[in-house]
PDB file of C-alpha atoms in Angstrom:
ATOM      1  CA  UNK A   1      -2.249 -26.892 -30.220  1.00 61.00           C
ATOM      2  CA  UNK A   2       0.621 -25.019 -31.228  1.00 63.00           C
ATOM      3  CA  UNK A   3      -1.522 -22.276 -33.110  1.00 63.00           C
ATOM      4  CA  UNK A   4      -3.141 -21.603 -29.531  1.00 66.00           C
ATOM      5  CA  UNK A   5      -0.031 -21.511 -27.710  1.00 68.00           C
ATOM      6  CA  UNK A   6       1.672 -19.284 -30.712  1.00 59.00           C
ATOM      7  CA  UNK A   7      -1.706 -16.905 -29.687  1.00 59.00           C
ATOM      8  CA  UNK A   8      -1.169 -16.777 -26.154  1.00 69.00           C
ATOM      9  CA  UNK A   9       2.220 -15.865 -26.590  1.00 63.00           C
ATOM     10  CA  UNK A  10       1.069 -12.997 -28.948  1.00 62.00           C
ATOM     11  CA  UNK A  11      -1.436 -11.975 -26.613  1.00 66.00           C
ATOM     12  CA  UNK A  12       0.937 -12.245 -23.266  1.00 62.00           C
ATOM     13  CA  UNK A  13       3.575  -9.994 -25.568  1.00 65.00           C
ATOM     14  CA  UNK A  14       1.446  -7.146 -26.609  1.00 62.00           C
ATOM     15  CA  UNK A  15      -0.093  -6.823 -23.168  1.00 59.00           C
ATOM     16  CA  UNK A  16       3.504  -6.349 -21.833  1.00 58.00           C
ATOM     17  CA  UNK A  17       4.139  -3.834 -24.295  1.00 55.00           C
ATOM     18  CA  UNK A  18       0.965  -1.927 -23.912  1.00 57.00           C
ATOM     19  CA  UNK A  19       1.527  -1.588 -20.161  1.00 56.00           C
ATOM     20  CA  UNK A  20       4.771   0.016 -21.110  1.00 58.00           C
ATOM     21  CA  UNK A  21       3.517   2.300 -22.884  1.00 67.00           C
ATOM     22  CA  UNK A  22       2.226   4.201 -19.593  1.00 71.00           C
ATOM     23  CA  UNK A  23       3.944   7.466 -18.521  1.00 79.00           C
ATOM     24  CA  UNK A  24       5.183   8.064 -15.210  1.00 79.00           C
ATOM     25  CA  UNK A  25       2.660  10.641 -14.727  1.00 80.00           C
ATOM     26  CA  UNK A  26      -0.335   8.318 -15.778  1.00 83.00           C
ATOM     27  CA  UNK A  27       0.651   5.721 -13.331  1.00 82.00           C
ATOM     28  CA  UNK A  28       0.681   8.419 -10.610  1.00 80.00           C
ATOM     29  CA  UNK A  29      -2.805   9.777 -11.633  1.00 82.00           C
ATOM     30  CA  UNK A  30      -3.965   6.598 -11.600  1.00 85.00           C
ATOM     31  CA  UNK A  31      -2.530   5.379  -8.073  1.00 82.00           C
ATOM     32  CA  UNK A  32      -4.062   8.761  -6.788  1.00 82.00           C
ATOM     33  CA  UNK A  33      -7.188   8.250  -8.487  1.00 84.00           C
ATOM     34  CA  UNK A  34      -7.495   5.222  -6.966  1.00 85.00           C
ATOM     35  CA  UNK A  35      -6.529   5.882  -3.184  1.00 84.00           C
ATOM     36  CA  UNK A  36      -9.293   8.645  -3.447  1.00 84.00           C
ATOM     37  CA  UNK A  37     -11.710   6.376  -4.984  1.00 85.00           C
ATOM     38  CA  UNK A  38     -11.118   4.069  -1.890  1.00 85.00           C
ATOM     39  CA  UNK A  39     -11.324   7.300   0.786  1.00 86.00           C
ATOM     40  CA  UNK A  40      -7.777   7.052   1.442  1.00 85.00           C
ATOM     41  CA  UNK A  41      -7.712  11.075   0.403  1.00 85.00           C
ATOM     42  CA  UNK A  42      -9.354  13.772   1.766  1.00 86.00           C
ATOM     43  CA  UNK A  43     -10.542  16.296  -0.939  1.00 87.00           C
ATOM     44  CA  UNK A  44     -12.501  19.647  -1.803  1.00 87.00           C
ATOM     45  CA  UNK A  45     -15.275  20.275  -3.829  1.00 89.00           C
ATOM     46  CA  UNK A  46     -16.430  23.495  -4.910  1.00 87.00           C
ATOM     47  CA  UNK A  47     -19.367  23.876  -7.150  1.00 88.00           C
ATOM     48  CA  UNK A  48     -19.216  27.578  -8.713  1.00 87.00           C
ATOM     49  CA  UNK A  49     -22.200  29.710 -10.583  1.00 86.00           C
ATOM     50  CA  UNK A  50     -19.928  31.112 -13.227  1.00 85.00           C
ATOM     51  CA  UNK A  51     -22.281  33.678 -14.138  1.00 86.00           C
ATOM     52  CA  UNK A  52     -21.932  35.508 -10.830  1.00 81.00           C
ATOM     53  CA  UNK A  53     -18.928  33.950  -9.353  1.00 79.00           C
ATOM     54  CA  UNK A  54     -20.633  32.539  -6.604  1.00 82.00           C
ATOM     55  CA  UNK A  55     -19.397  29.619  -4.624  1.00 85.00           C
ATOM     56  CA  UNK A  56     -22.934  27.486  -4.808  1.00 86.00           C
ATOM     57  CA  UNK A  57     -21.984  24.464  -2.663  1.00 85.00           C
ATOM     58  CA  UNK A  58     -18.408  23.128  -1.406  1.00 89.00           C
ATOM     59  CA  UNK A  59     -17.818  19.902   0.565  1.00 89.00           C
ATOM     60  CA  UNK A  60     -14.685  18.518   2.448  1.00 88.00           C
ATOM     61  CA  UNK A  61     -13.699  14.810   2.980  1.00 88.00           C
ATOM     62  CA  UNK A  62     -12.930  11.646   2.017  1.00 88.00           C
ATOM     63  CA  UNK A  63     -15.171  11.047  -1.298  1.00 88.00           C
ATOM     64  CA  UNK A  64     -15.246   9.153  -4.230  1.00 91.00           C
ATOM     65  CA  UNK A  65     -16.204  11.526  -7.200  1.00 91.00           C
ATOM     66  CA  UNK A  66     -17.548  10.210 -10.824  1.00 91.00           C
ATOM     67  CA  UNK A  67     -18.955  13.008 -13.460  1.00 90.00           C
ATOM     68  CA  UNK A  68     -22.106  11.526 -15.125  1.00 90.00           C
ATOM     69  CA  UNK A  69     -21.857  12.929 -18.418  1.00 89.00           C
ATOM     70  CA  UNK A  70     -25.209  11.472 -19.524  1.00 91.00           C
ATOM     71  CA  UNK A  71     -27.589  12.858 -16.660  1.00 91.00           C
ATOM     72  CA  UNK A  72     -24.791  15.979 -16.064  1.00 91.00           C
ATOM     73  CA  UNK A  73     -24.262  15.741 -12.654  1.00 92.00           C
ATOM     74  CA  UNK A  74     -21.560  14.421 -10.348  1.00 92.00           C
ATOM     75  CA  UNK A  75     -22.479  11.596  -8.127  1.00 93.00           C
ATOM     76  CA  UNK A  76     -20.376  12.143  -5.104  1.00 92.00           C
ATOM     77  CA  UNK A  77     -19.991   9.248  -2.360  1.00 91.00           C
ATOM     78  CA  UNK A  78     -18.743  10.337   1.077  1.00 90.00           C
ATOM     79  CA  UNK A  79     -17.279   8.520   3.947  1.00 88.00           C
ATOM     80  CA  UNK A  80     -18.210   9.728   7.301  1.00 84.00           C
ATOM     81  CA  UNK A  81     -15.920   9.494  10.365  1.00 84.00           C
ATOM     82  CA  UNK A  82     -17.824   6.680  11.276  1.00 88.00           C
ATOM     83  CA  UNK A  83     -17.220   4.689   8.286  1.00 84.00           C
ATOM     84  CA  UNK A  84     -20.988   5.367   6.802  1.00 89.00           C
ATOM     85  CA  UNK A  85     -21.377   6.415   3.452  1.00 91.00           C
ATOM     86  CA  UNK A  86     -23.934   9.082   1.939  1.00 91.00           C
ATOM     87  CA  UNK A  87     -24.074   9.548  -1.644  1.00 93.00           C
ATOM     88  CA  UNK A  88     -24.828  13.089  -3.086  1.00 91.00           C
ATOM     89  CA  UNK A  89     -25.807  14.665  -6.451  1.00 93.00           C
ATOM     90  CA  UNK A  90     -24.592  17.815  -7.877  1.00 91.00           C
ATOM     91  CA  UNK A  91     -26.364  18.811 -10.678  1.00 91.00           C
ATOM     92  CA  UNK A  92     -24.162  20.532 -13.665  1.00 90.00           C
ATOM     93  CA  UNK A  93     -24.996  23.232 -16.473  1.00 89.00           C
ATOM     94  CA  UNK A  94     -23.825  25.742 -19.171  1.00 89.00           C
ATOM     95  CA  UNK A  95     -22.956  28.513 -16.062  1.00 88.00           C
ATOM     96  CA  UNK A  96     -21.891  25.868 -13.560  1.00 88.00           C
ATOM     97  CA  UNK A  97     -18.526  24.333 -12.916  1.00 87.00           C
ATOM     98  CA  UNK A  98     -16.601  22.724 -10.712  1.00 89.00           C
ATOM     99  CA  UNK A  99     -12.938  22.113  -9.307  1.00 86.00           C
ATOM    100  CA  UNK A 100     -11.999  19.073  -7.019  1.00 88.00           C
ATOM    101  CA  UNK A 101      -8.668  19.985  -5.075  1.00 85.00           C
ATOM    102  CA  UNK A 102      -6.624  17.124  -2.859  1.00 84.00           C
ATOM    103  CA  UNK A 103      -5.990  18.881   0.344  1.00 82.00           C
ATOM    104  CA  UNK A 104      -2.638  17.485   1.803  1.00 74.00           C
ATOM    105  CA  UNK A 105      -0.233  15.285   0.585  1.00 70.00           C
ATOM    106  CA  UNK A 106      -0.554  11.211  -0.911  1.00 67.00           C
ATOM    107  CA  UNK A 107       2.784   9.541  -0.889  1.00 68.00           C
ATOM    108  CA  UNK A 108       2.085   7.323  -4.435  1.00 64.00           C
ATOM    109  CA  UNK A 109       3.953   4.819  -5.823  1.00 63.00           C
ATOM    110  CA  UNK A 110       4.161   4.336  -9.261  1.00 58.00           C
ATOM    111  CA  UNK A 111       5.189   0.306  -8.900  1.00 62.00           C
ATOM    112  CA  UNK A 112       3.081  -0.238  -6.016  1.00 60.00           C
ATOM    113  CA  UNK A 113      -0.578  -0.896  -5.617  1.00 55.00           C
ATOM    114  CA  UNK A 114      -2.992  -2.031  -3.099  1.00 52.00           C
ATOM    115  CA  UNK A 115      -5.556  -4.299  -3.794  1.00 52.00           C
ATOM    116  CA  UNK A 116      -8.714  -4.040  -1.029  1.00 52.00           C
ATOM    117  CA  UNK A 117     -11.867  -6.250  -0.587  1.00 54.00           C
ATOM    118  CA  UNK A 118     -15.183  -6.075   0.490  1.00 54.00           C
ATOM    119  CA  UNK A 119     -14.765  -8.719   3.074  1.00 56.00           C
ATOM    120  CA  UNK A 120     -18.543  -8.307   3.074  1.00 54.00           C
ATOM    121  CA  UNK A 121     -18.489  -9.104  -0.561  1.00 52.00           C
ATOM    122  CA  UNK A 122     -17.009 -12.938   0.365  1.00 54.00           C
ATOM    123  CA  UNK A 123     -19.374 -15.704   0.217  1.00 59.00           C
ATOM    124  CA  UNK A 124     -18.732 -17.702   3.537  1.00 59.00           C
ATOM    125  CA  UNK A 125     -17.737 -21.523   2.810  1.00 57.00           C
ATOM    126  CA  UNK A 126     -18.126 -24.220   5.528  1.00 63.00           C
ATOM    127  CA  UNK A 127     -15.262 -26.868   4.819  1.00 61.00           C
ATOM    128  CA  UNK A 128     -16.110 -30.602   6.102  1.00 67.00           C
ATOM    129  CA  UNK A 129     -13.660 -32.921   6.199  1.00 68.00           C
ATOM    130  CA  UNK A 130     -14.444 -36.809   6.631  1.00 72.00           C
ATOM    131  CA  UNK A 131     -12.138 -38.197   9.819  1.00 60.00           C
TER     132      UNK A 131
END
């Protein structure tokens, strides 16, 4: 019993230090990383042919962007102003980049955070009581 509580403690310890270790500047990237990734953000992305300079496709609003390093492409999710998502693909090569820009300002916190659910994602419970 002891050995188990001597491991928790070990355990609890090193995650506190670990956390710790975080810059000020990580916890900021990853409180804006996350209020885009829940469409609290409005961004830009431009997709540019690097051969000829050419803007090839840009897009405005609030999306959730993940590079898919395995099928190189970005998978881009977009919420409308009706609160409807479409998910796009941008394929990606050798002559074609991109740049993602936040367009306005994100007041972060780098002690807070939000946590949001899918209330759709609840399993509804009927509670019976006996009188």
């Amino acid at each position: 019993m002891k050995k188990i509580i001597v491991v928790i403690a070990a355990m609890v310890i090193m995650a506190t230090v670990f956390v710790g270790c975080q810059t000020e500047s990580q916890k900021v990237s990853y409180n804006l990383s996350q209020e885009a990734d829940n469409f609290n953000v409005i961004r830009q992305l431009t997709v540019i042919n690097c051969i000829e300079g050419d803007v090839l496709f840009q897009m405005t609003g609030k999306m959730s962007i993940t590079a898919d390093a395995a099928d190189n492409q970005l998978e881009v999710i977009v919420e409308d102003e009706n609160g409807y998502y479409q998910k796009h693909f941008v394929g990606l090569s050798d002559n074609v980049t991109y740049v993602v820009e936040q367009l306005g300002i994100k007041n972060v916190s780098k002690y807070k955070y939000t946590l949001n659910y899918n209330p759709k994602m609840w399993i509804p419970v009927d509670v019976k009581t006996i009188d």
